[in-house]
Tab-separated table of C-alpha atoms in Angstrom:
chain	number	residue	atom	x	y	z
T	1	MET	CA	-15.266	-20.440	-12.174
T	2	SER	CA	-18.140	-18.230	-13.308
T	3	VAL	CA	-18.025	-14.602	-12.199
T	4	SER	CA	-21.314	-12.704	-12.091
T	5	THR	CA	-20.530	-9.298	-13.585
T	6	LYS	CA	-22.198	-7.320	-16.337
T	7	VAL	CA	-18.819	-6.661	-17.922
T	8	GLU	CA	-17.226	-9.413	-19.973
T	9	LEU	CA	-13.925	-10.661	-18.590
T	10	LEU	CA	-10.845	-10.933	-20.735
T	11	PRO	CA	-10.391	-14.555	-21.876
T	12	GLU	CA	-7.043	-14.702	-20.047
T	13	VAL	CA	-8.681	-13.567	-16.806
T	14	ALA	CA	-11.493	-16.080	-17.135
T	15	ALA	CA	-8.962	-18.841	-17.826
T	16	PHE	CA	-6.902	-17.803	-14.814
T	17	LEU	CA	-9.913	-17.855	-12.482
T	18	ASP	CA	-10.875	-21.281	-13.798
T	19	GLN	CA	-7.690	-22.603	-12.156
T	20	SER	CA	-9.195	-22.057	-8.701
T	21	PRO	CA	-8.563	-23.153	-5.996
T	22	PHE	CA	-5.186	-21.427	-5.873
T	23	ALA	CA	-2.264	-22.730	-3.848
T	24	GLY	CA	0.678	-20.671	-2.739
T	25	PHE	CA	3.707	-20.661	-5.019
T	26	VAL	CA	7.024	-21.515	-3.386
T	27	GLY	CA	10.278	-22.771	-4.836
T	28	GLY	CA	8.940	-22.538	-8.371
T	29	ARG	CA	5.954	-24.802	-7.799
T	30	GLU	CA	2.468	-24.745	-6.394
T	31	PHE	CA	2.463	-24.924	-2.608
T	32	PRO	CA	-0.906	-26.197	-1.339
T	33	ALA	CA	-2.131	-26.515	2.227
T	34	ALA	CA	-1.866	-30.101	3.394
T	35	SER	CA	-5.095	-29.629	5.344
T	36	GLY	CA	-7.005	-28.757	2.193
T	37	GLU	CA	-8.482	-25.746	3.991
T	38	LEU	CA	-9.634	-23.048	1.566
T	39	ILE	CA	-10.585	-19.376	1.840
T	40	ALA	CA	-13.176	-17.883	-0.492
T	41	THR	CA	-12.176	-14.829	-2.541
T	42	ILE	CA	-15.158	-12.546	-3.065
T	43	ASP	CA	-15.809	-9.854	-5.676
T	44	PRO	CA	-16.487	-6.753	-3.503
T	45	GLY	CA	-18.693	-5.325	-6.236
T	46	SER	CA	-21.147	-8.223	-6.326
T	47	ARG	CA	-20.290	-10.394	-3.310
T	48	ASP	CA	-20.005	-13.349	-5.685
T	49	LYS	CA	-17.285	-15.906	-5.042
T	50	ILE	CA	-14.659	-15.659	-7.757
T	51	ALA	CA	-12.022	-18.078	-6.474
T	52	GLU	CA	-10.624	-19.934	-3.474
T	53	ILE	CA	-7.118	-19.884	-2.016
T	54	HIS	CA	-5.302	-22.359	0.191
T	55	ASP	CA	-4.985	-21.569	3.895
T	56	LEU	CA	-1.414	-22.507	4.836
T	57	ASP	CA	-0.482	-23.355	8.405
T	58	ALA	CA	2.563	-22.361	10.463
T	59	SER	CA	4.652	-25.399	9.534
T	60	GLU	CA	4.088	-24.707	5.840
T	61	ILE	CA	5.087	-21.066	6.257
T	62	ASP	CA	8.285	-22.174	7.971
T	63	LYS	CA	9.035	-24.536	5.081
T	64	ALA	CA	8.555	-21.668	2.620
T	65	VAL	CA	11.099	-19.567	4.522
T	66	ASP	CA	13.579	-22.446	4.392
T	67	ILE	CA	13.120	-22.710	0.619
T	68	ALA	CA	13.690	-18.975	0.180
T	69	ASN	CA	16.876	-19.191	2.219
T	70	GLU	CA	18.091	-22.170	0.185
T	71	ALA	CA	17.597	-20.186	-3.031
T	72	PHE	CA	19.422	-17.140	-1.684
T	73	PRO	CA	23.112	-18.008	-2.311
T	74	ALA	CA	22.638	-18.639	-6.020
T	75	TRP	CA	20.543	-15.485	-6.528
T	76	ALA	CA	22.940	-13.325	-4.513
T	77	GLY	CA	25.860	-14.919	-6.362
T	78	LEU	CA	24.716	-13.641	-9.746
T	79	SER	CA	26.398	-10.547	-11.063
T	80	GLN	CA	24.352	-7.384	-10.788
T	81	LYS	CA	24.060	-7.344	-14.574
T	82	GLU	CA	22.645	-10.867	-14.647
T	83	ARG	CA	20.196	-10.176	-11.821
T	84	SER	CA	19.059	-6.886	-13.357
T	85	SER	CA	18.462	-8.536	-16.717
T	86	ILE	CA	16.124	-11.107	-15.153
T	87	LEU	CA	14.197	-8.484	-13.170
T	88	LEU	CA	13.784	-6.251	-16.204
T	89	LYS	CA	12.303	-9.216	-18.091
T	90	LEU	CA	9.798	-9.539	-15.258
T	91	ALA	CA	8.955	-5.820	-15.468
T	92	ASP	CA	8.432	-6.132	-19.218
T	93	ALA	CA	6.197	-9.179	-18.785
T	94	VAL	CA	4.048	-7.440	-16.177
T	95	GLU	CA	3.685	-4.438	-18.459
T	96	GLU	CA	2.646	-6.680	-21.343
T	97	ARG	CA	0.022	-8.331	-19.116
T	98	LYS	CA	-1.223	-5.050	-17.645
T	99	PRO	CA	-4.823	-5.385	-18.927
T	100	ILE	CA	-5.019	-8.892	-17.466
T	101	LEU	CA	-3.545	-7.965	-14.112
T	102	ALA	CA	-5.633	-4.790	-13.910
T	103	GLN	CA	-8.841	-6.740	-14.370
T	104	ILE	CA	-7.779	-9.345	-11.798
T	105	GLU	CA	-6.907	-6.587	-9.342
T	106	ALA	CA	-10.155	-4.701	-9.956
T	107	LEU	CA	-12.241	-7.826	-9.484
T	108	ASP	CA	-10.342	-8.961	-6.386
T	109	ALA	CA	-9.822	-5.662	-4.537
T	110	GLY	CA	-12.815	-3.660	-5.736
T	111	LYS	CA	-10.690	-1.078	-7.522
T	112	ILE	CA	-11.924	0.919	-10.490
T	113	GLU	CA	-10.252	-0.839	-13.412
T	114	ALA	CA	-8.423	2.277	-14.641
T	115	GLN	CA	-7.029	2.841	-11.150
T	116	ALA	CA	-5.934	-0.784	-10.992
T	117	ALA	CA	-4.126	-0.345	-14.323
T	118	GLY	CA	-2.274	2.590	-12.770
T	119	ASP	CA	-1.193	0.355	-9.894
T	120	ILE	CA	0.165	-2.245	-12.313
T	121	GLN	CA	2.176	0.395	-14.166
T	122	ASN	CA	3.475	1.703	-10.848
T	123	PHE	CA	4.813	-1.799	-10.088
T	124	VAL	CA	6.587	-1.846	-13.455
T	125	ASP	CA	8.087	1.618	-12.977
T	126	THR	CA	9.162	0.819	-9.421
T	127	LEU	CA	10.917	-2.410	-10.354
T	128	ARG	CA	12.775	-0.678	-13.172
T	129	TYR	CA	13.664	2.222	-10.882
T	130	PHE	CA	15.265	0.048	-8.205
T	131	VAL	CA	17.070	-2.111	-10.758
T	132	GLY	CA	18.582	1.082	-12.143
T	133	LEU	CA	19.669	2.203	-8.680
T	134	ALA	CA	21.168	-1.195	-7.854
T	135	ASP	CA	23.238	-1.047	-11.028
T	136	GLN	CA	24.946	2.037	-9.600
T	137	VAL	CA	25.655	0.787	-6.056
T	138	GLN	CA	29.318	0.511	-5.120
T	139	LEU	CA	29.569	-2.555	-2.913
T	140	ARG	CA	33.047	-1.668	-1.600
T	141	THR	CA	33.771	1.713	-0.041
T	142	LYS	CA	37.339	2.607	0.918
T	143	LEU	CA	37.758	4.200	4.364
T	144	ASP	CA	40.469	6.749	5.115
T	145	VAL	CA	41.771	5.458	8.454
T	146	PRO	CA	45.384	6.302	9.462
T	147	GLY	CA	47.509	3.192	9.956
T	148	HIS	CA	44.903	0.844	8.549
T	149	ASP	CA	43.761	-0.570	5.259
T	150	ALA	CA	39.985	-0.416	5.754
T	151	TRP	CA	36.801	-0.638	3.744
T	152	THR	CA	33.150	-1.583	4.029
T	153	PHE	CA	31.488	-4.247	1.920
T	154	LYS	CA	27.758	-4.457	1.237
T	155	GLN	CA	25.906	-7.682	0.571
T	156	PRO	CA	22.264	-8.809	0.666
T	157	TRP	CA	20.698	-10.195	3.816
T	158	GLY	CA	18.919	-13.368	2.704
T	159	ALA	CA	15.232	-14.250	2.815
T	160	CYS	CA	13.095	-11.144	3.388
T	161	ALA	CA	9.442	-11.401	4.422
T	162	PHE	CA	6.606	-9.090	3.396
T	163	ILE	CA	3.038	-8.904	4.664
T	164	PHE	CA	0.847	-6.738	2.433
T	165	PRO	CA	-2.659	-5.287	2.947
T	166	TRP	CA	-5.733	-5.507	0.762
T	167	ASN	CA	-6.018	-1.889	-0.376
T	168	PHE	CA	-3.102	-1.737	-2.864
T	169	PRO	CA	-2.118	-5.395	-3.326
T	170	PHE	CA	0.017	-5.202	-6.460
T	171	LEU	CA	1.381	-1.672	-6.141
T	172	LEU	CA	2.672	-2.331	-2.617
T	173	ILE	CA	4.240	-5.617	-3.674
T	174	GLY	CA	6.249	-3.539	-6.141
T	175	TRP	CA	7.251	-1.015	-3.482
T	176	GLY	CA	8.282	-3.791	-1.123
T	177	ILE	CA	10.034	-6.503	-3.083
T	178	SER	CA	11.671	-4.418	-5.825
T	179	PRO	CA	14.538	-3.038	-3.711
T	180	ALA	CA	14.962	-6.375	-1.936
T	181	LEU	CA	15.250	-8.353	-5.183
T	182	ALA	CA	17.455	-5.778	-6.886
T	183	ALA	CA	19.901	-5.980	-3.977
T	184	GLY	CA	20.087	-9.783	-4.265
T	185	ASN	CA	17.683	-10.985	-1.568
T	186	THR	CA	14.972	-13.599	-1.946
T	187	VAL	CA	11.423	-12.780	-0.852
T	188	ILE	CA	8.401	-14.382	0.769
T	189	ILE	CA	5.179	-12.508	0.019
T	190	LYS	CA	2.133	-12.912	2.250
T	191	PRO	CA	-0.788	-11.106	0.554
T	192	ALA	CA	-4.020	-10.340	2.378
T	193	GLU	CA	-6.436	-13.237	2.289
T	194	ASP	CA	-9.019	-10.974	0.621
T	195	THR	CA	-6.710	-10.012	-2.251
T	196	SER	CA	-4.220	-12.767	-3.058
T	197	LEU	CA	-4.887	-13.316	-6.759
T	198	SER	CA	-2.508	-10.784	-8.317
T	199	ALA	CA	0.368	-11.989	-6.123
T	200	ILE	CA	-0.248	-15.571	-7.243
T	201	TYR	CA	-0.364	-14.475	-10.882
T	202	LEU	CA	2.934	-12.621	-10.394
T	203	ALA	CA	4.673	-15.669	-8.929
T	204	HIS	CA	3.689	-17.828	-11.895
T	205	LEU	CA	4.722	-15.086	-14.317
T	206	ALA	CA	8.106	-14.773	-12.597
T	207	LYS	CA	8.823	-18.439	-13.212
T	208	GLU	CA	7.683	-18.091	-16.820
T	209	VAL	CA	10.229	-15.328	-17.550
T	210	GLY	CA	13.122	-17.097	-15.848
T	211	VAL	CA	13.268	-15.832	-12.281
T	212	PRO	CA	15.061	-18.693	-10.480
T	213	ASP	CA	12.947	-20.972	-8.307
T	214	GLY	CA	12.700	-19.850	-4.703
T	215	VAL	CA	13.513	-16.189	-5.385
T	216	ILE	CA	9.898	-14.946	-5.416
T	217	ASN	CA	7.618	-16.956	-3.162
T	218	VAL	CA	3.959	-16.386	-2.310
T	219	VAL	CA	2.319	-17.902	0.754
T	220	THR	CA	-1.452	-17.708	1.122
T	221	GLY	CA	-3.616	-17.849	4.204
T	222	ARG	CA	-5.070	-15.904	7.066
T	223	GLY	CA	-3.207	-13.165	8.855
T	224	ALA	CA	-3.706	-14.704	12.295
T	225	THR	CA	-2.055	-17.955	11.207
T	226	ALA	CA	0.073	-17.589	8.076
T	227	GLY	CA	0.944	-13.941	8.718
T	228	SER	CA	1.754	-14.559	12.362
T	229	ALA	CA	3.926	-17.559	11.505
T	230	LEU	CA	5.877	-15.506	8.989
T	231	SER	CA	6.550	-12.606	11.353
T	232	ASN	CA	7.549	-15.016	14.143
T	233	ASN	CA	9.914	-17.079	11.988
T	234	THR	CA	13.482	-16.865	13.304
T	235	LYS	CA	15.078	-17.512	9.901
T	236	ILE	CA	13.815	-14.448	8.054
T	237	LYS	CA	16.478	-11.760	7.740
T	238	ARG	CA	14.261	-8.701	7.336
T	239	MET	CA	10.556	-8.058	7.816
T	240	SER	CA	8.208	-5.510	6.251
T	241	PHE	CA	4.578	-5.061	7.271
T	242	THR	CA	1.983	-2.688	5.874
T	243	GLY	CA	-1.363	-2.554	7.641
T	244	SER	CA	-3.108	-1.481	10.811
T	245	PRO	CA	-1.269	-0.149	13.888
T	246	GLU	CA	-2.820	-2.882	16.002
T	247	VAL	CA	-1.393	-5.717	13.888
T	248	GLY	CA	1.800	-3.737	13.334
T	249	GLN	CA	2.441	-3.784	17.071
T	250	LEU	CA	2.205	-7.584	17.088
T	251	VAL	CA	4.572	-7.874	14.128
T	252	GLY	CA	6.998	-5.456	15.767
T	253	GLU	CA	6.930	-7.428	19.021
T	254	ALA	CA	7.659	-10.689	17.219
T	255	CYS	CA	10.551	-9.218	15.258
T	256	GLY	CA	11.919	-7.547	18.362
T	257	ARG	CA	12.092	-10.869	20.178
T	258	ASN	CA	13.971	-12.401	17.255
T	259	LEU	CA	16.140	-9.316	16.614
T	260	VAL	CA	14.931	-9.169	13.017
T	261	PRO	CA	15.023	-5.679	11.470
T	262	VAL	CA	11.461	-4.598	10.717
T	263	LYS	CA	9.780	-1.832	8.760
T	264	LEU	CA	6.230	-0.919	9.761
T	265	GLU	CA	4.050	1.198	7.474
T	266	LEU	CA	0.811	1.688	9.371
T	267	GLY	CA	-2.339	3.804	9.380
T	268	GLY	CA	-2.996	7.494	9.249
T	269	LYS	CA	-5.450	10.290	9.939
T	270	GLY	CA	-4.056	12.909	7.624
T	271	ALA	CA	-5.000	16.576	7.613
T	272	ALA	CA	-5.498	18.908	4.670
T	273	VAL	CA	-5.025	22.528	5.758
T	274	VAL	CA	-6.787	24.883	3.325
T	275	PHE	CA	-6.082	28.620	3.549
T	276	ASP	CA	-8.355	31.375	2.263
T	277	ASP	CA	-6.187	32.386	-0.713
T	278	VAL	CA	-6.741	29.167	-2.717
T	279	ASP	CA	-8.936	28.618	-5.724
T	280	VAL	CA	-11.791	27.133	-3.734
T	281	LYS	CA	-13.376	25.110	-6.520
T	282	SER	CA	-10.189	23.394	-7.733
T	283	THR	CA	-9.096	22.655	-4.153
T	284	ALA	CA	-12.487	21.099	-3.406
T	285	GLU	CA	-12.180	18.984	-6.553
T	286	ALA	CA	-8.737	17.780	-5.542
T	287	LEU	CA	-9.732	16.791	-2.012
T	288	VAL	CA	-12.991	15.137	-3.047
T	289	GLY	CA	-10.967	13.232	-5.634
T	290	ALA	CA	-8.547	12.122	-2.913
T	291	ILE	CA	-11.174	10.947	-0.426
T	292	THR	CA	-13.126	9.000	-3.058
T	293	PHE	CA	-10.056	7.479	-4.737
T	294	HIS	CA	-10.224	3.723	-4.101
T	295	THR	CA	-13.257	4.451	-1.922
T	296	GLY	CA	-11.104	6.183	0.695
T	297	GLN	CA	-9.180	3.003	1.513
T	298	VAL	CA	-5.863	4.841	1.493
T	299	CYS	CA	-3.804	5.062	4.688
T	300	CYS	CA	-2.133	8.351	3.753
T	301	ASP	CA	-5.340	10.059	2.661
T	302	ALA	CA	-6.512	13.437	3.934
T	303	THR	CA	-9.468	12.572	6.142
T	304	ARG	CA	-9.443	15.704	8.332
T	305	TRP	CA	-10.090	18.854	6.318
T	306	LEU	CA	-9.163	22.021	8.169
T	307	ILE	CA	-10.703	24.918	6.257
T	308	HIS	CA	-10.138	28.629	6.853
T	309	GLN	CA	-13.322	30.058	8.314
T	310	ASP	CA	-13.657	32.734	5.613
T	311	ILE	CA	-14.086	30.206	2.789
T	312	TYR	CA	-15.724	27.360	4.712
T	313	ASP	CA	-19.269	27.746	3.415
T	314	GLU	CA	-18.175	28.156	-0.199
T	315	PHE	CA	-15.828	25.170	0.078
T	316	VAL	CA	-18.523	22.949	1.605
T	317	GLY	CA	-20.944	23.907	-1.138
T	318	TYR	CA	-18.578	22.761	-3.870
T	319	CYS	CA	-17.731	19.541	-2.009
T	320	LYS	CA	-21.377	18.613	-1.529
T	321	ASP	CA	-22.135	19.082	-5.220
T	322	LEU	CA	-19.100	17.029	-6.215
T	323	MET	CA	-19.759	14.170	-3.812
T	324	GLN	CA	-23.421	13.912	-4.724
T	325	GLY	CA	-22.396	13.598	-8.369
T	326	ILE	CA	-19.972	10.707	-7.866
T	327	LYS	CA	-20.979	7.702	-9.980
T	328	ILE	CA	-20.782	4.661	-7.694
T	329	GLY	CA	-20.662	1.333	-9.462
T	330	HIS	CA	-19.006	-2.012	-10.084
T	331	PRO	CA	-15.211	-1.740	-10.566
T	332	LEU	CA	-15.399	-3.229	-14.061
T	333	ASP	CA	-18.076	-0.787	-15.220
T	334	PRO	CA	-16.166	1.863	-17.221
T	335	ASN	CA	-18.668	4.519	-16.070
T	336	SER	CA	-17.920	3.968	-12.374
T	337	GLN	CA	-16.014	6.671	-10.503
T	338	MET	CA	-16.013	4.966	-7.107
T	339	GLY	CA	-16.294	1.283	-6.330
T	340	PRO	CA	-17.082	-0.702	-3.184
T	341	VAL	CA	-15.077	-1.191	-0.036
T	342	VAL	CA	-13.256	-4.495	0.123
T	343	ASN	CA	-15.611	-6.633	2.223
T	344	PRO	CA	-18.793	-6.514	4.349
T	345	LYS	CA	-16.757	-6.103	7.538
T	346	GLN	CA	-15.126	-2.958	6.177
T	347	ARG	CA	-18.509	-1.665	5.007
T	348	GLU	CA	-19.894	-2.076	8.511
T	349	ARG	CA	-16.813	-0.331	9.929
T	350	VAL	CA	-17.348	2.707	7.692
T	351	LEU	CA	-21.072	2.855	8.412
T	352	GLY	CA	-20.435	2.331	12.121
T	353	TYR	CA	-18.083	5.296	12.332
T	354	GLN	CA	-20.655	7.454	10.593
T	355	THR	CA	-23.213	6.454	13.207
T	356	LYS	CA	-20.818	6.952	16.129
T	357	GLY	CA	-19.652	10.277	14.744
T	358	LYS	CA	-23.193	11.641	14.486
T	359	ALA	CA	-24.057	10.274	17.927
T	360	GLY	CA	-21.055	12.205	19.253
T	361	GLY	CA	-22.326	15.487	17.848
T	362	ALA	CA	-20.954	15.551	14.295
T	363	GLU	CA	-23.130	17.090	11.598
T	364	CYS	CA	-23.573	15.074	8.405
T	365	LEU	CA	-23.171	17.631	5.627
T	366	CYS	CA	-23.818	15.151	2.835
T	367	GLY	CA	-23.816	11.465	2.017
T	368	GLY	CA	-23.748	8.866	4.711
T	369	GLY	CA	-25.146	5.365	4.732
T	370	PRO	CA	-25.026	2.510	2.229
T	371	ALA	CA	-25.191	3.063	-1.513
T	372	GLU	CA	-27.316	1.040	-3.902
T	373	VAL	CA	-25.945	-0.064	-7.274
T	374	GLU	CA	-28.496	-1.540	-9.625
T	375	GLY	CA	-27.875	-5.179	-10.377
T	376	TYR	CA	-25.218	-5.694	-7.695
T	377	GLU	CA	-25.288	-6.641	-4.009
T	378	GLY	CA	-21.843	-5.231	-3.301
T	379	ASN	CA	-20.129	-3.456	-0.430
T	380	TYR	CA	-21.088	0.052	-1.493
T	381	VAL	CA	-21.190	3.169	0.686
T	382	LYS	CA	-21.872	6.813	-0.071
T	383	PRO	CA	-19.040	9.358	0.149
T	384	THR	CA	-19.631	11.369	3.293
T	385	LEU	CA	-18.805	14.736	4.822
T	386	LEU	CA	-18.994	15.096	8.594
T	387	ALA	CA	-18.236	18.282	10.528
T	388	GLY	CA	-17.836	19.363	14.117
T	389	SER	CA	-15.464	19.174	17.052
T	390	LEU	CA	-12.150	17.427	16.434
T	391	ASP	CA	-12.506	15.402	19.630
T	392	ASN	CA	-15.219	13.364	17.887
T	393	VAL	CA	-14.392	9.686	17.380
T	394	ALA	CA	-14.820	10.054	13.614
T	395	ALA	CA	-12.172	12.788	13.654
T	396	ARG	CA	-9.759	10.871	15.894
T	397	GLU	CA	-9.760	7.299	14.593
T	398	GLU	CA	-8.937	5.878	11.189
T	399	ILE	CA	-12.116	4.959	9.304
T	400	PHE	CA	-10.581	3.751	6.021
T	401	GLY	CA	-13.460	4.730	3.826
T	402	PRO	CA	-14.746	7.732	1.823
T	403	VAL	CA	-15.415	9.873	4.888
T	404	ALA	CA	-13.921	13.336	5.452
T	405	TYR	CA	-14.277	15.276	8.703
T	406	LEU	CA	-14.318	19.082	8.475
T	407	SER	CA	-13.370	21.785	10.955
T	408	THR	CA	-12.486	25.463	10.666
T	409	PHE	CA	-9.492	27.562	11.722
T	410	LYS	CA	-8.693	31.251	11.854
T	411	THR	CA	-4.906	31.528	12.156
T	412	GLU	CA	-1.892	29.643	10.839
T	413	GLU	CA	-0.901	28.671	14.378
T	414	GLU	CA	-4.354	27.238	15.066
T	415	ALA	CA	-4.242	25.243	11.835
T	416	ILE	CA	-0.881	23.676	12.697
T	417	ALA	CA	-2.017	22.830	16.212
T	418	LYS	CA	-5.166	21.134	14.928
T	419	ALA	CA	-3.262	19.234	12.235
T	420	ASN	CA	-0.807	17.896	14.822
T	421	ASP	CA	-3.489	16.958	17.367
T	422	THR	CA	-3.513	13.272	16.443
T	423	ASP	CA	-1.861	10.015	17.450
T	424	TYR	CA	-0.903	9.395	13.831
T	425	GLY	CA	1.782	10.948	11.655
T	426	LEU	CA	1.710	9.660	8.103
T	427	ALA	CA	0.757	12.350	5.582
T	428	ASN	CA	-0.673	15.878	5.569
T	429	SER	CA	-1.080	18.582	2.964
T	430	VAL	CA	-1.227	22.371	2.957
T	431	TRP	CA	-3.135	24.365	0.335
T	432	THR	CA	-2.209	28.000	-0.246
T	433	ASN	CA	-0.811	30.323	-2.913
T	434	ASP	CA	1.671	31.805	-0.423
T	435	ASN	CA	4.853	29.781	-0.975
T	436	GLU	CA	6.566	30.918	2.227
T	437	ARG	CA	3.527	30.020	4.309
T	438	ALA	CA	3.223	26.704	2.492
T	439	ASN	CA	6.819	25.833	3.354
T	440	ARG	CA	6.420	26.881	7.000
T	441	VAL	CA	3.273	24.889	7.565
T	442	ALA	CA	4.521	21.832	5.681
T	443	GLU	CA	7.632	21.693	7.850
T	444	ALA	CA	5.701	22.359	11.071
T	445	MET	CA	3.292	19.459	10.665
T	446	THR	CA	4.240	16.236	12.449
T	447	ALA	CA	4.183	13.600	9.747
T	448	GLY	CA	6.458	11.560	7.553
T	449	ASN	CA	5.084	13.328	4.478
T	450	SER	CA	3.884	16.896	3.897
T	451	TRP	CA	2.517	17.803	0.477
T	452	ILE	CA	1.881	21.280	-0.911
T	453	ASN	CA	-1.209	21.990	-3.047
T	454	ALA	CA	-1.612	18.265	-3.695
T	455	HIS	CA	-2.282	15.078	-1.776
T	456	ASN	CA	-1.108	11.499	-2.317
T	457	VAL	CA	2.069	12.338	-4.227
T	458	PHE	CA	4.435	9.394	-4.775
T	459	ALA	CA	7.347	10.383	-6.964
T	460	HIS	CA	10.254	8.005	-7.477
T	461	GLY	CA	13.196	9.473	-5.610
T	462	VAL	CA	11.218	10.664	-2.553
T	463	PRO	CA	11.184	8.981	0.898
T	464	TYR	CA	7.862	7.770	2.290
T	465	GLY	CA	7.117	6.688	5.838
T	466	GLY	CA	5.349	7.548	9.060
T	467	VAL	CA	5.974	8.589	12.632
T	468	ASN	CA	4.170	7.942	15.899
T	469	LYS	CA	1.233	5.549	15.438
T	470	SER	CA	1.802	5.545	11.676
T	471	GLY	CA	4.863	3.346	11.855
T	472	MET	CA	8.617	3.291	11.784
T	473	GLY	CA	11.499	2.295	9.586
T	474	GLY	CA	10.683	4.483	6.614
T	475	GLY	CA	10.522	3.364	3.046
T	476	GLY	CA	9.509	4.947	-0.187
T	477	LEU	CA	10.885	5.070	-3.661
T	478	PHE	CA	14.432	6.303	-3.166
T	479	ILE	CA	18.004	5.160	-2.672
T	480	ALA	CA	17.914	4.640	1.107
T	481	THR	CA	15.145	2.060	0.697
T	482	LEU	CA	17.410	0.036	-1.561
T	483	MET	CA	20.317	0.377	0.851
T	484	ASP	CA	18.199	-1.105	3.659
T	485	TYR	CA	18.405	-4.408	1.793
T	486	TYR	CA	22.182	-4.585	2.011
T	487	ARG	CA	24.012	-5.419	5.202
T	488	SER	CA	27.431	-3.875	5.702
T	489	THR	CA	30.664	-5.532	6.818
T	490	SER	CA	33.723	-3.545	7.898
T	491	VAL	CA	37.046	-5.031	6.808
T	492	VAL	CA	40.232	-3.768	8.496
T	493	ARG	CA	43.910	-4.654	8.089
T	494	PRO	CA	46.423	-2.902	10.402
T	495	LEU	CA	49.434	-1.610	8.452
């Protein structure tokens, strides 16, 4: 299928896209929709159709879960050494195909190609990390119980389901399935209908390197049908959903009825608290870099900037200069610094919040409105700074675009109160050269993650998760995430 970009595609990417329409991939084979219904996949940078995917129905999703469960005993029955060897081959293969996958991801999700390449490497590093942890897990733990011979035994659950969003398709697949697979579970991946291509490529690659059939399965389709069917299936053993709070509530309700353990990683409205002792220019650069990274489509981003009143004007001046200099362009243009949002609906959402924010009294300090990119009719918007009262709708609700909302504070106590005045609780940051103050404020903010003099920090070995409207169940790249994918049995013999 021809793709209208001014950047030449890799031959492997062009050949892959020529295979459209794409079916799901279940049990080691293509898994098409019997109805023949297809969903168009659109390049966000040009709005050209690049592929089509099959729209599976509920009965087909249920069949995919059955196939994953049938494959589970053999996969779980492998030794950890055997399982790790297979998964490391997959990590190596993904790393070898990184340029191909990065271009697919950039074209499908609207990511700057270099950022997409970083996501692919993150998948590789994450899979290797969890394989290494699984190699060290002691499945049997002796218990010291007087009068009894007792121990616990850990074993994998079975078929685990994952529903992923469109903002970080491949990276989040790595975060989700790596611990599940390393522990011996099989997986069913439901990617967003806007960004399914890298998941499909992964499933085919997994078969190529020797991952047994039925271990990694990808089901395609719309969230309201395929996603709903997956979260309502009574035969899944664990569920993980990353996306909006509104859909997360529906997933949580379904899993609650079926008593299926569920992890929900939802939205955010993070705060960056900037004190007056920082280097103003470098802090402005860091926060502008955060809000424009992947066009602000980052749930844990800092979208409320709370700036000490004594440096506010200087800080705003730097931010305006930086934002006005951002090169907006097609994701495959190597000169682009910020690409489009994922689809026209998201573009209208971002522009709509700008309009509502200004109507509610917010001042537009810079940016705002659609952006024009020569030669492309894509979903482009300008990075935007709004300022005003924090009861404004643009300061309260998640926009999911390159829009930051600014307010001032005078005291540490006021800053903490403003940071915590939100329904969300995913990620905040504090910026100061006073280490004691940094520690106090970081611990006082209500969020699953508090970062100091940085934002969007994802180191392997650190938990990641949200509270309140931002989700439940935790996650992240550390040992407890792996342990969630083992169930524990207590074995007791009276002496």
